[in-house]
PDB file of C-alpha atoms and ligand atoms in Angstrom:
ATOM      1  CA  MET O   1      12.354  -8.333 -17.312  1.00 95.00           C
ATOM      2  CA  VAL O   2      14.950  -6.736 -15.043  1.00 98.00           C
ATOM      3  CA  GLN O   3      17.645  -5.080 -17.126  1.00 98.00           C
ATOM      4  CA  ILE O   4      21.312  -4.911 -16.247  1.00 98.00           C
ATOM      5  CA  LYS O   5      22.605  -1.457 -17.182  1.00 99.00           C
ATOM      6  CA  THR O   6      26.102  -1.152 -18.664  1.00 98.00           C
ATOM      7  CA  ALA O   7      28.740   1.234 -17.324  1.00 98.00           C
ATOM      8  CA  ALA O   8      27.905   3.496 -20.284  1.00 99.00           C
ATOM      9  CA  ASP O   9      24.189   3.381 -19.398  1.00 99.00           C
ATOM     10  CA  ILE O  10      25.004   4.436 -15.821  1.00 99.00           C
ATOM     11  CA  GLU O  11      27.103   7.359 -17.100  1.00 99.00           C
ATOM     12  CA  ALA O  12      24.198   8.321 -19.355  1.00 99.00           C
ATOM     13  CA  MET O  13      21.776   8.326 -16.391  1.00 99.00           C
ATOM     14  CA  ARG O  14      23.895  10.595 -14.220  1.00 99.00           C
ATOM     15  CA  PRO O  15      22.793  13.950 -15.711  1.00 99.00           C
ATOM     16  CA  ALA O  16      19.070  13.212 -15.234  1.00 99.00           C
ATOM     17  CA  CYS O  17      19.627  11.924 -11.701  1.00 99.00           C
ATOM     18  CA  ARG O  18      21.827  14.921 -10.828  1.00 99.00           C
ATOM     19  CA  HIS O  19      19.260  17.300 -12.291  1.00 99.00           C
ATOM     20  CA  ALA O  20      16.433  15.816 -10.203  1.00 99.00           C
ATOM     21  CA  ALA O  21      18.601  16.217  -7.080  1.00 99.00           C
ATOM     22  CA  ASP O  22      19.582  19.780  -8.035  1.00 99.00           C
ATOM     23  CA  THR O  23      15.886  20.602  -8.446  1.00 99.00           C
ATOM     24  CA  LEU O  24      15.203  19.638  -4.822  1.00 99.00           C
ATOM     25  CA  VAL O  25      18.121  21.847  -3.706  1.00 99.00           C
ATOM     26  CA  MET O  26      16.718  24.696  -5.823  1.00 99.00           C
ATOM     27  CA  ILE O  27      13.170  24.352  -4.441  1.00 99.00           C
ATOM     28  CA  GLU O  28      13.980  24.021  -0.720  1.00 99.00           C
ATOM     29  CA  PRO O  29      14.236  27.768   0.087  1.00 98.00           C
ATOM     30  CA  TYR O  30      10.839  28.376  -1.565  1.00 99.00           C
ATOM     31  CA  ILE O  31       9.069  25.917   0.748  1.00 99.00           C
ATOM     32  CA  GLN O  32       7.595  28.574   3.055  1.00 98.00           C
ATOM     33  CA  PRO O  33       4.136  29.402   4.413  1.00 99.00           C
ATOM     34  CA  GLY O  34       2.106  31.200   1.736  1.00 98.00           C
ATOM     35  CA  ILE O  35       3.546  29.558  -1.411  1.00 99.00           C
ATOM     36  CA  THR O  36       1.078  27.496  -3.453  1.00 99.00           C
ATOM     37  CA  THR O  37       1.824  24.071  -4.875  1.00 99.00           C
ATOM     38  CA  ASP O  38       1.172  25.538  -8.350  1.00 99.00           C
ATOM     39  CA  GLU O  39       4.002  28.012  -7.744  1.00 99.00           C
ATOM     40  CA  ILE O  40       6.257  25.092  -6.759  1.00 99.00           C
ATOM     41  CA  ASN O  41       5.209  23.332  -9.981  1.00 99.00           C
ATOM     42  CA  GLU O  42       6.079  26.402 -12.047  1.00 99.00           C
ATOM     43  CA  LEU O  43       9.506  26.766 -10.394  1.00 99.00           C
ATOM     44  CA  VAL O  44      10.291  23.076 -11.004  1.00 99.00           C
ATOM     45  CA  HIS O  45       8.980  23.215 -14.574  1.00 99.00           C
ATOM     46  CA  ASP O  46      11.014  26.314 -15.512  1.00 99.00           C
ATOM     47  CA  PHE O  47      14.190  25.040 -13.812  1.00 99.00           C
ATOM     48  CA  THR O  48      13.857  21.769 -15.740  1.00 99.00           C
ATOM     49  CA  ILE O  49      13.152  23.313 -19.145  1.00 99.00           C
ATOM     50  CA  LYS O  50      15.991  25.850 -18.742  1.00 98.00           C
ATOM     51  CA  ALA O  51      18.396  22.940 -18.135  1.00 98.00           C
ATOM     52  CA  GLY O  52      17.277  21.319 -21.402  1.00 98.00           C
ATOM     53  CA  ALA O  53      15.584  18.541 -19.431  1.00 99.00           C
ATOM     54  CA  ILE O  54      12.022  17.210 -19.568  1.00 99.00           C
ATOM     55  CA  PRO O  55       9.763  16.946 -16.492  1.00 99.00           C
ATOM     56  CA  ALA O  56       8.734  13.267 -16.661  1.00 99.00           C
ATOM     57  CA  PRO O  57       5.443  13.607 -14.717  1.00 99.00           C
ATOM     58  CA  LEU O  58       3.913  16.059 -17.228  1.00 99.00           C
ATOM     59  CA  ASN O  59       1.346  14.082 -19.291  1.00 98.00           C
ATOM     60  CA  TYR O  60       2.635  10.786 -17.838  1.00 98.00           C
ATOM     61  CA  HIS O  61      -0.524   8.613 -18.069  1.00 98.00           C
ATOM     62  CA  GLY O  62      -2.358  11.948 -18.124  1.00 98.00           C
ATOM     63  CA  PHE O  63      -0.750  13.520 -15.032  1.00 99.00           C
ATOM     64  CA  PRO O  64      -1.417  17.245 -15.548  1.00 99.00           C
ATOM     65  CA  LYS O  65       1.647  18.854 -13.899  1.00 99.00           C
ATOM     66  CA  SER O  66       5.455  18.697 -13.892  1.00 99.00           C
ATOM     67  CA  VAL O  67       5.997  17.560 -10.308  1.00 99.00           C
ATOM     68  CA  CYS O  68       4.087  15.742  -7.557  1.00 99.00           C
ATOM     69  CA  THR O  69       3.402  17.751  -4.394  1.00 99.00           C
ATOM     70  CA  SER O  70       1.953  15.702  -1.533  1.00 99.00           C
ATOM     71  CA  VAL O  71       0.905  17.688   1.547  1.00 99.00           C
ATOM     72  CA  ASN O  72       0.246  16.293   5.064  1.00 99.00           C
ATOM     73  CA  HIS O  73      -2.057  13.242   4.749  1.00 99.00           C
ATOM     74  CA  VAL O  74      -1.449  12.998   0.995  1.00 99.00           C
ATOM     75  CA  VAL O  75       0.708   9.890   0.534  1.00 99.00           C
ATOM     76  CA  CYS O  76       1.885  10.450  -3.066  1.00 99.00           C
ATOM     77  CA  HIS O  77       0.955  11.771  -6.522  1.00 99.00           C
ATOM     78  CA  GLY O  78      -0.513  15.023  -5.189  1.00 99.00           C
ATOM     79  CA  ILE O  79      -1.401  17.378  -8.057  1.00 99.00           C
ATOM     80  CA  PRO O  80      -0.128  20.958  -7.712  1.00 99.00           C
ATOM     81  CA  GLY O  81      -2.970  23.480  -7.416  1.00 98.00           C
ATOM     82  CA  ASN O  82      -3.942  26.773  -5.800  1.00 98.00           C
ATOM     83  CA  LYS O  83      -3.615  25.383  -2.265  1.00 92.00           C
ATOM     84  CA  MET O  84      -1.400  27.565  -0.062  1.00 98.00           C
ATOM     85  CA  LEU O  85       1.064  25.950   2.319  1.00 99.00           C
ATOM     86  CA  ASN O  86       0.653  26.756   6.011  1.00 98.00           C
ATOM     87  CA  ASP O  87       3.126  26.884   8.882  1.00 98.00           C
ATOM     88  CA  GLY O  88       3.474  23.358  10.293  1.00 98.00           C
ATOM     89  CA  ASP O  89       2.554  21.528   7.083  1.00 99.00           C
ATOM     90  CA  ILE O  90       4.795  18.860   5.563  1.00 99.00           C
ATOM     91  CA  ILE O  91       5.168  18.499   1.797  1.00 99.00           C
ATOM     92  CA  ASN O  92       6.809  15.837  -0.332  1.00 99.00           C
ATOM     93  CA  VAL O  93       8.174  17.178  -3.603  1.00 99.00           C
ATOM     94  CA  ASP O  94       8.792  14.313  -6.058  1.00 99.00           C
ATOM     95  CA  VAL O  95      10.903  15.299  -9.069  1.00 99.00           C
ATOM     96  CA  THR O  96      11.587  13.102 -12.091  1.00 99.00           C
ATOM     97  CA  SER O  97      13.763  14.540 -14.872  1.00 99.00           C
ATOM     98  CA  ILE O  98      14.545  13.165 -18.331  1.00 99.00           C
ATOM     99  CA  ILE O  99      17.836  14.015 -20.061  1.00 99.00           C
ATOM    100  CA  ASN O 100      18.852  12.342 -23.332  1.00 99.00           C
ATOM    101  CA  GLY O 101      16.039   9.835 -22.837  1.00 99.00           C
ATOM    102  CA  TRP O 102      17.172   8.727 -19.370  1.00 99.00           C
ATOM    103  CA  HIS O 103      15.195   9.253 -16.154  1.00 99.00           C
ATOM    104  CA  GLY O 104      16.258  10.300 -12.644  1.00 99.00           C
ATOM    105  CA  ASP O 105      13.716  10.157  -9.773  1.00 99.00           C
ATOM    106  CA  ASN O 106      14.247  11.884  -6.406  1.00 99.00           C
ATOM    107  CA  SER O 107      11.928  13.075  -3.654  1.00 99.00           C
ATOM    108  CA  LYS O 108      12.101  14.622  -0.216  1.00 99.00           C
ATOM    109  CA  THR O 109       9.624  15.703   2.423  1.00 99.00           C
ATOM    110  CA  PHE O 110      10.112  19.274   3.661  1.00 99.00           C
ATOM    111  CA  PHE O 111       8.795  21.096   6.723  1.00 99.00           C
ATOM    112  CA  VAL O 112       6.843  24.272   6.046  1.00 99.00           C
ATOM    113  CA  GLY O 113       7.905  26.757   8.731  1.00 98.00           C
ATOM    114  CA  THR O 114       8.151  25.197  12.188  1.00 98.00           C
ATOM    115  CA  PRO O 115       7.388  21.443  12.391  1.00 97.00           C
ATOM    116  CA  LYS O 116       4.970  20.014  14.946  1.00 98.00           C
ATOM    117  CA  ILE O 117       6.221  17.052  17.018  1.00 98.00           C
ATOM    118  CA  ARG O 118       4.171  14.456  15.068  1.00 98.00           C
ATOM    119  CA  ALA O 119       5.367  15.831  11.743  1.00 98.00           C
ATOM    120  CA  LYS O 120       8.990  15.636  12.868  1.00 98.00           C
ATOM    121  CA  LYS O 121       8.472  12.015  13.907  1.00 98.00           C
ATOM    122  CA  VAL O 122       6.962  10.758  10.638  1.00 99.00           C
ATOM    123  CA  VAL O 123       9.455  12.664   8.490  1.00 99.00           C
ATOM    124  CA  ASP O 124      12.421  11.379  10.527  1.00 99.00           C
ATOM    125  CA  VAL O 125      11.129   7.788  10.288  1.00 99.00           C
ATOM    126  CA  ALA O 126      10.594   8.060   6.514  1.00 99.00           C
ATOM    127  CA  ARG O 127      14.091   9.520   5.986  1.00 99.00           C
ATOM    128  CA  GLN O 128      15.661   6.789   8.121  1.00 99.00           C
ATOM    129  CA  ALA O 129      13.561   4.084   6.402  1.00 99.00           C
ATOM    130  CA  LEU O 130      15.092   5.026   3.046  1.00 99.00           C
ATOM    131  CA  GLU O 131      18.613   4.992   4.569  1.00 99.00           C
ATOM    132  CA  ILE O 132      18.024   1.545   6.097  1.00 99.00           C
ATOM    133  CA  GLY O 133      16.742   0.241   2.752  1.00 99.00           C
ATOM    134  CA  ILE O 134      19.776   1.605   0.905  1.00 99.00           C
ATOM    135  CA  GLU O 135      22.124  -0.023   3.443  1.00 99.00           C
ATOM    136  CA  MET O 136      20.775  -3.449   2.411  1.00 99.00           C
ATOM    137  CA  VAL O 137      21.664  -3.001  -1.272  1.00 99.00           C
ATOM    138  CA  ARG O 138      24.596  -5.095  -2.513  1.00 99.00           C
ATOM    139  CA  PRO O 139      25.087  -7.975  -4.969  1.00 99.00           C
ATOM    140  CA  GLY O 140      23.588 -11.174  -3.564  1.00 98.00           C
ATOM    141  CA  ALA O 141      21.071  -9.414  -1.320  1.00 99.00           C
ATOM    142  CA  THR O 142      17.398  -9.766  -2.290  1.00 99.00           C
ATOM    143  CA  LEU O 143      14.552  -7.317  -2.732  1.00 99.00           C
ATOM    144  CA  GLY O 144      12.935  -9.035   0.257  1.00 99.00           C
ATOM    145  CA  ASP O 145      15.933  -8.045   2.400  1.00 99.00           C
ATOM    146  CA  ILE O 146      15.289  -4.393   1.528  1.00 99.00           C
ATOM    147  CA  GLY O 147      11.549  -4.584   2.174  1.00 99.00           C
ATOM    148  CA  HIS O 148      12.007  -6.497   5.402  1.00 99.00           C
ATOM    149  CA  ALA O 149      14.555  -4.051   6.826  1.00 99.00           C
ATOM    150  CA  ILE O 150      12.318  -1.068   6.028  1.00 99.00           C
ATOM    151  CA  GLN O 151       9.153  -2.679   7.398  1.00 99.00           C
ATOM    152  CA  LYS O 152      10.804  -3.865  10.599  1.00 99.00           C
ATOM    153  CA  TYR O 153      12.225  -0.419  11.326  1.00 99.00           C
ATOM    154  CA  VAL O 154       9.061   1.544  10.470  1.00 99.00           C
ATOM    155  CA  GLU O 155       6.718  -0.733  12.425  1.00 99.00           C
ATOM    156  CA  GLY O 156       9.171  -0.723  15.347  1.00 99.00           C
ATOM    157  CA  GLU O 157       8.705   3.049  15.390  1.00 99.00           C
ATOM    158  CA  LYS O 158       4.907   2.501  15.620  1.00 98.00           C
ATOM    159  CA  CYS O 159       4.394   3.914  12.120  1.00 99.00           C
ATOM    160  CA  SER O 160       3.177   1.973   9.061  1.00 99.00           C
ATOM    161  CA  VAL O 161       4.363   1.220   5.521  1.00 99.00           C
ATOM    162  CA  VAL O 162       2.089   1.831   2.520  1.00 99.00           C
ATOM    163  CA  ARG O 163       1.632  -1.394   0.476  1.00 98.00           C
ATOM    164  CA  GLU O 164      -0.035  -0.166  -2.712  1.00 98.00           C
ATOM    165  CA  TYR O 165       2.900   1.840  -4.117  1.00 98.00           C
ATOM    166  CA  CYS O 166       6.528   0.842  -4.389  1.00 98.00           C
ATOM    167  CA  GLY O 167       9.982   1.633  -5.731  1.00 99.00           C
ATOM    168  CA  HIS O 168      10.801   0.615  -9.281  1.00 99.00           C
ATOM    169  CA  GLY O 169      13.436  -0.055 -11.872  1.00 99.00           C
ATOM    170  CA  ILE O 170      14.251   3.090 -13.862  1.00 99.00           C
ATOM    171  CA  GLY O 171      16.249   3.989 -16.963  1.00 99.00           C
ATOM    172  CA  ARG O 172      14.908   4.827 -20.403  1.00 98.00           C
ATOM    173  CA  GLY O 173      11.561   4.023 -18.820  1.00 98.00           C
ATOM    174  CA  PHE O 174      10.090   5.937 -15.852  1.00 98.00           C
ATOM    175  CA  HIS O 175       8.802   2.747 -14.220  1.00 98.00           C
ATOM    176  CA  GLU O 176      10.661  -0.427 -15.205  1.00 99.00           C
ATOM    177  CA  ASP O 177      10.943  -3.849 -13.564  1.00 98.00           C
ATOM    178  CA  PRO O 178      11.453  -4.761 -10.789  1.00 99.00           C
ATOM    179  CA  GLN O 179       8.881  -3.542  -8.268  1.00 98.00           C
ATOM    180  CA  VAL O 180      10.726  -2.652  -5.075  1.00 99.00           C
ATOM    181  CA  LEU O 181       8.316  -3.316  -2.198  1.00 99.00           C
ATOM    182  CA  HIS O 182       8.895  -1.572   1.121  1.00 99.00           C
ATOM    183  CA  TYR O 183       7.811  -4.624   3.109  1.00 99.00           C
ATOM    184  CA  GLY O 184       8.679  -8.296   2.790  1.00 98.00           C
ATOM    185  CA  ARG O 185      10.656 -11.226   4.049  1.00 98.00           C
ATOM    186  CA  LYS O 186      14.409 -11.676   4.320  1.00 98.00           C
ATOM    187  CA  GLY O 187      15.935 -13.782   1.552  1.00 98.00           C
ATOM    188  CA  GLU O 188      12.870 -13.659  -0.699  1.00 98.00           C
ATOM    189  CA  GLY O 189      12.462 -12.132  -4.129  1.00 98.00           C
ATOM    190  CA  LEU O 190      14.889 -11.015  -6.822  1.00 98.00           C
ATOM    191  CA  VAL O 191      18.611 -11.442  -6.133  1.00 98.00           C
ATOM    192  CA  LEU O 192      20.427  -8.132  -6.757  1.00 99.00           C
ATOM    193  CA  LYS O 193      23.190  -7.973  -9.360  1.00 98.00           C
ATOM    194  CA  PRO O 194      25.634  -5.221 -10.349  1.00 99.00           C
ATOM    195  CA  GLY O 195      24.075  -2.901 -12.944  1.00 99.00           C
ATOM    196  CA  MET O 196      20.519  -3.054 -11.623  1.00 99.00           C
ATOM    197  CA  VAL O 197      19.139   0.477 -11.281  1.00 99.00           C
ATOM    198  CA  PHE O 198      16.058   1.185  -9.187  1.00 99.00           C
ATOM    199  CA  THR O 199      14.452   3.534  -6.705  1.00 99.00           C
ATOM    200  CA  ILE O 200      13.629   2.973  -3.061  1.00 99.00           C
ATOM    201  CA  GLU O 201      10.864   5.319  -1.892  1.00 99.00           C
ATOM    202  CA  PRO O 202       9.087   4.192   1.271  1.00 99.00           C
ATOM    203  CA  MET O 203       5.817   5.954   2.119  1.00 99.00           C
ATOM    204  CA  VAL O 204       5.471   6.027   5.900  1.00 99.00           C
ATOM    205  CA  ASN O 205       2.192   6.791   7.666  1.00 99.00           C
ATOM    206  CA  MET O 206       1.880   8.057  11.240  1.00 98.00           C
ATOM    207  CA  GLY O 207      -1.300   5.974  11.649  1.00 98.00           C
ATOM    208  CA  ARG O 208      -2.608   2.980   9.732  1.00 98.00           C
ATOM    209  CA  ALA O 209      -1.224   1.765   6.391  1.00 99.00           C
ATOM    210  CA  ALA O 210      -4.516   1.905   4.471  1.00 99.00           C
ATOM    211  CA  VAL O 211      -4.774   4.456   1.686  1.00 99.00           C
ATOM    212  CA  LYS O 212      -7.479   5.638  -0.697  1.00 98.00           C
ATOM    213  CA  LEU O 213      -7.416   7.199  -4.147  1.00 99.00           C
ATOM    214  CA  LEU O 214      -9.302  10.479  -4.548  1.00 98.00           C
ATOM    215  CA  ALA O 215     -11.789  11.163  -7.363  1.00 98.00           C
ATOM    216  CA  ASP O 216      -9.095  12.947  -9.429  1.00 98.00           C
ATOM    217  CA  ASN O 217      -7.650   9.435  -9.907  1.00 98.00           C
ATOM    218  CA  TRP O 218      -4.149  10.571  -8.819  1.00 99.00           C
ATOM    219  CA  THR O 219      -4.112  11.870  -5.260  1.00 99.00           C
ATOM    220  CA  VAL O 220      -3.475   9.081  -2.736  1.00 99.00           C
ATOM    221  CA  VAL O 221      -4.362   9.856   0.902  1.00 99.00           C
ATOM    222  CA  THR O 222      -4.246   7.973   4.195  1.00 99.00           C
ATOM    223  CA  ARG O 223      -7.678   6.560   5.044  1.00 99.00           C
ATOM    224  CA  ASP O 224      -7.346   7.652   8.666  1.00 99.00           C
ATOM    225  CA  LYS O 225      -6.110  11.148   7.601  1.00 98.00           C
ATOM    226  CA  SER O 226      -2.844  10.618   9.494  1.00 98.00           C
ATOM    227  CA  LEU O 227       0.324  12.316   8.228  1.00 99.00           C
ATOM    228  CA  SER O 228       2.418  10.546   5.582  1.00 99.00           C
ATOM    229  CA  ALA O 229       6.043  11.207   4.575  1.00 99.00           C
ATOM    230  CA  GLN O 230       8.342   9.878   1.841  1.00 99.00           C
ATOM    231  CA  PHE O 231      11.923  10.094   0.624  1.00 99.00           C
ATOM    232  CA  GLU O 232      13.216   8.621  -2.651  1.00 99.00           C
ATOM    233  CA  HIS O 233      16.579   8.002  -4.280  1.00 99.00           C
ATOM    234  CA  THR O 234      17.592   6.415  -7.588  1.00 99.00           C
ATOM    235  CA  MET O 235      20.537   4.016  -7.126  1.00 99.00           C
ATOM    236  CA  VAL O 236      22.653   1.427  -8.912  1.00 99.00           C
ATOM    237  CA  VAL O 237      23.911  -1.886  -7.531  1.00 99.00           C
ATOM    238  CA  THR O 238      27.723  -1.857  -7.824  1.00 99.00           C
ATOM    239  CA  GLU O 239      30.251  -4.728  -7.564  1.00 98.00           C
ATOM    240  CA  THR O 240      30.693  -3.948  -3.872  1.00 97.00           C
ATOM    241  CA  GLY O 241      27.413  -2.385  -2.764  1.00 98.00           C
ATOM    242  CA  VAL O 242      25.391   0.566  -3.929  1.00 99.00           C
ATOM    243  CA  GLU O 243      25.859   4.003  -5.442  1.00 99.00           C
ATOM    244  CA  ILE O 244      23.177   6.672  -5.052  1.00 99.00           C
ATOM    245  CA  LEU O 245      22.755   8.476  -8.383  1.00 99.00           C
ATOM    246  CA  THR O 246      20.417  11.262  -7.256  1.00 99.00           C
ATOM    247  CA  VAL O 247      23.135  13.426  -5.714  1.00 99.00           C
ATOM    248  CA  PRO O 248      23.214  17.168  -6.354  1.00 98.00           C
ATOM    249  CA  SER O 249      26.129  18.812  -8.218  1.00 98.00           C
ATOM    250  CA  SER O 250      28.850  20.733  -6.291  1.00 85.00           C
TER     251      SER O 250
HETATM  252  N1  MF3 H 301       7.756  10.082  -9.212  1.00 96.44           N
HETATM  253  C1  MF3 H 301       6.787   9.088  -8.847  1.00 96.44           C
HETATM  254  C2  MF3 H 301       7.584   7.867  -8.461  1.00 96.44           C
HETATM  255  O1  MF3 H 301       8.400   7.984  -7.606  1.00 96.44           O
HETATM  256  C3  MF3 H 301       5.821   8.789  -9.933  1.00 96.44           C
HETATM  257  C4  MF3 H 301       4.956   9.926 -10.275  1.00 96.44           C
HETATM  258  S1  MF3 H 301       3.940   9.485 -11.562  1.00 96.44           S
HETATM  259  C5  MF3 H 301       3.112  10.921 -11.867  1.00 96.44           C
HETATM  260  O2  MF3 H 301       7.516   6.813  -9.018  1.00 96.44           O
HETATM  261  F1  MF3 H 301       2.489  10.747 -12.980  1.00 96.44           F
HETATM  262  F2  MF3 H 301       2.312  11.157 -10.848  1.00 96.44           F
HETATM  263  F3  MF3 H 301       3.975  11.900 -11.969  1.00 96.44           F
HETATM  264 CO1   CO H 302       9.882   6.636  -8.163  1.00 96.44          CO
HETATM  265 CO1   CO H 303       9.445   9.833  -7.664  1.00 96.44          CO
END
């Protein structure tokens, strides 16, 4: 069931969405060669707790940490650990915060030190894929319009779109209906209405789309070991278009 959020619900979601965005602003200067993903986890965890917020990933279906950190060929759901970042790596930091029972979900892929040409390409395509998806959002458009626009752009750039994971409705729940696929056909699927709140979060691979799940049951990697990048925003369908909720304060 796809919920329509009220104006009051949207106001109630803003602090969590803002906090997730502020967390990415906070973490960016720490993304340097030599930091470990555990240190990133600790910084995100402390920043969240100090704000009176809850890190949604922690214990979510057994996820052991407060943030997902997905490095290089890791597609999503990377578990922070003692792995040190190296110059030229890329890392997606995916932050989900809960405030007053409401969730906000925001992620970005950062360059560690100086990016290599291939890294720049996949990160630029993933960033642009999210923008192109967001541009499709308005009342009367369909989820298929969003997926189609993203897929067409990404494949036109000779990259590929991951099929197994998608955007999602969000609110009091971390993952609500609908599923927001990053591929599809124009005009198909759910018709968007004002008050629908969901994420768009395309995972873009430099090589083939196929992924595999590692033995830890969380870490998703590209089968061909090619680089993968992702950006995510939480947004609401408005009367006239879309409003991104995961915007930092100030
Ligand atoms: N934040 C991810 C998303 O965008 C979900 C992470 S689930 C976790 O939907 F358990 F791995 F944290
Ligand atoms: Co999400
Ligand atoms: Co997320």
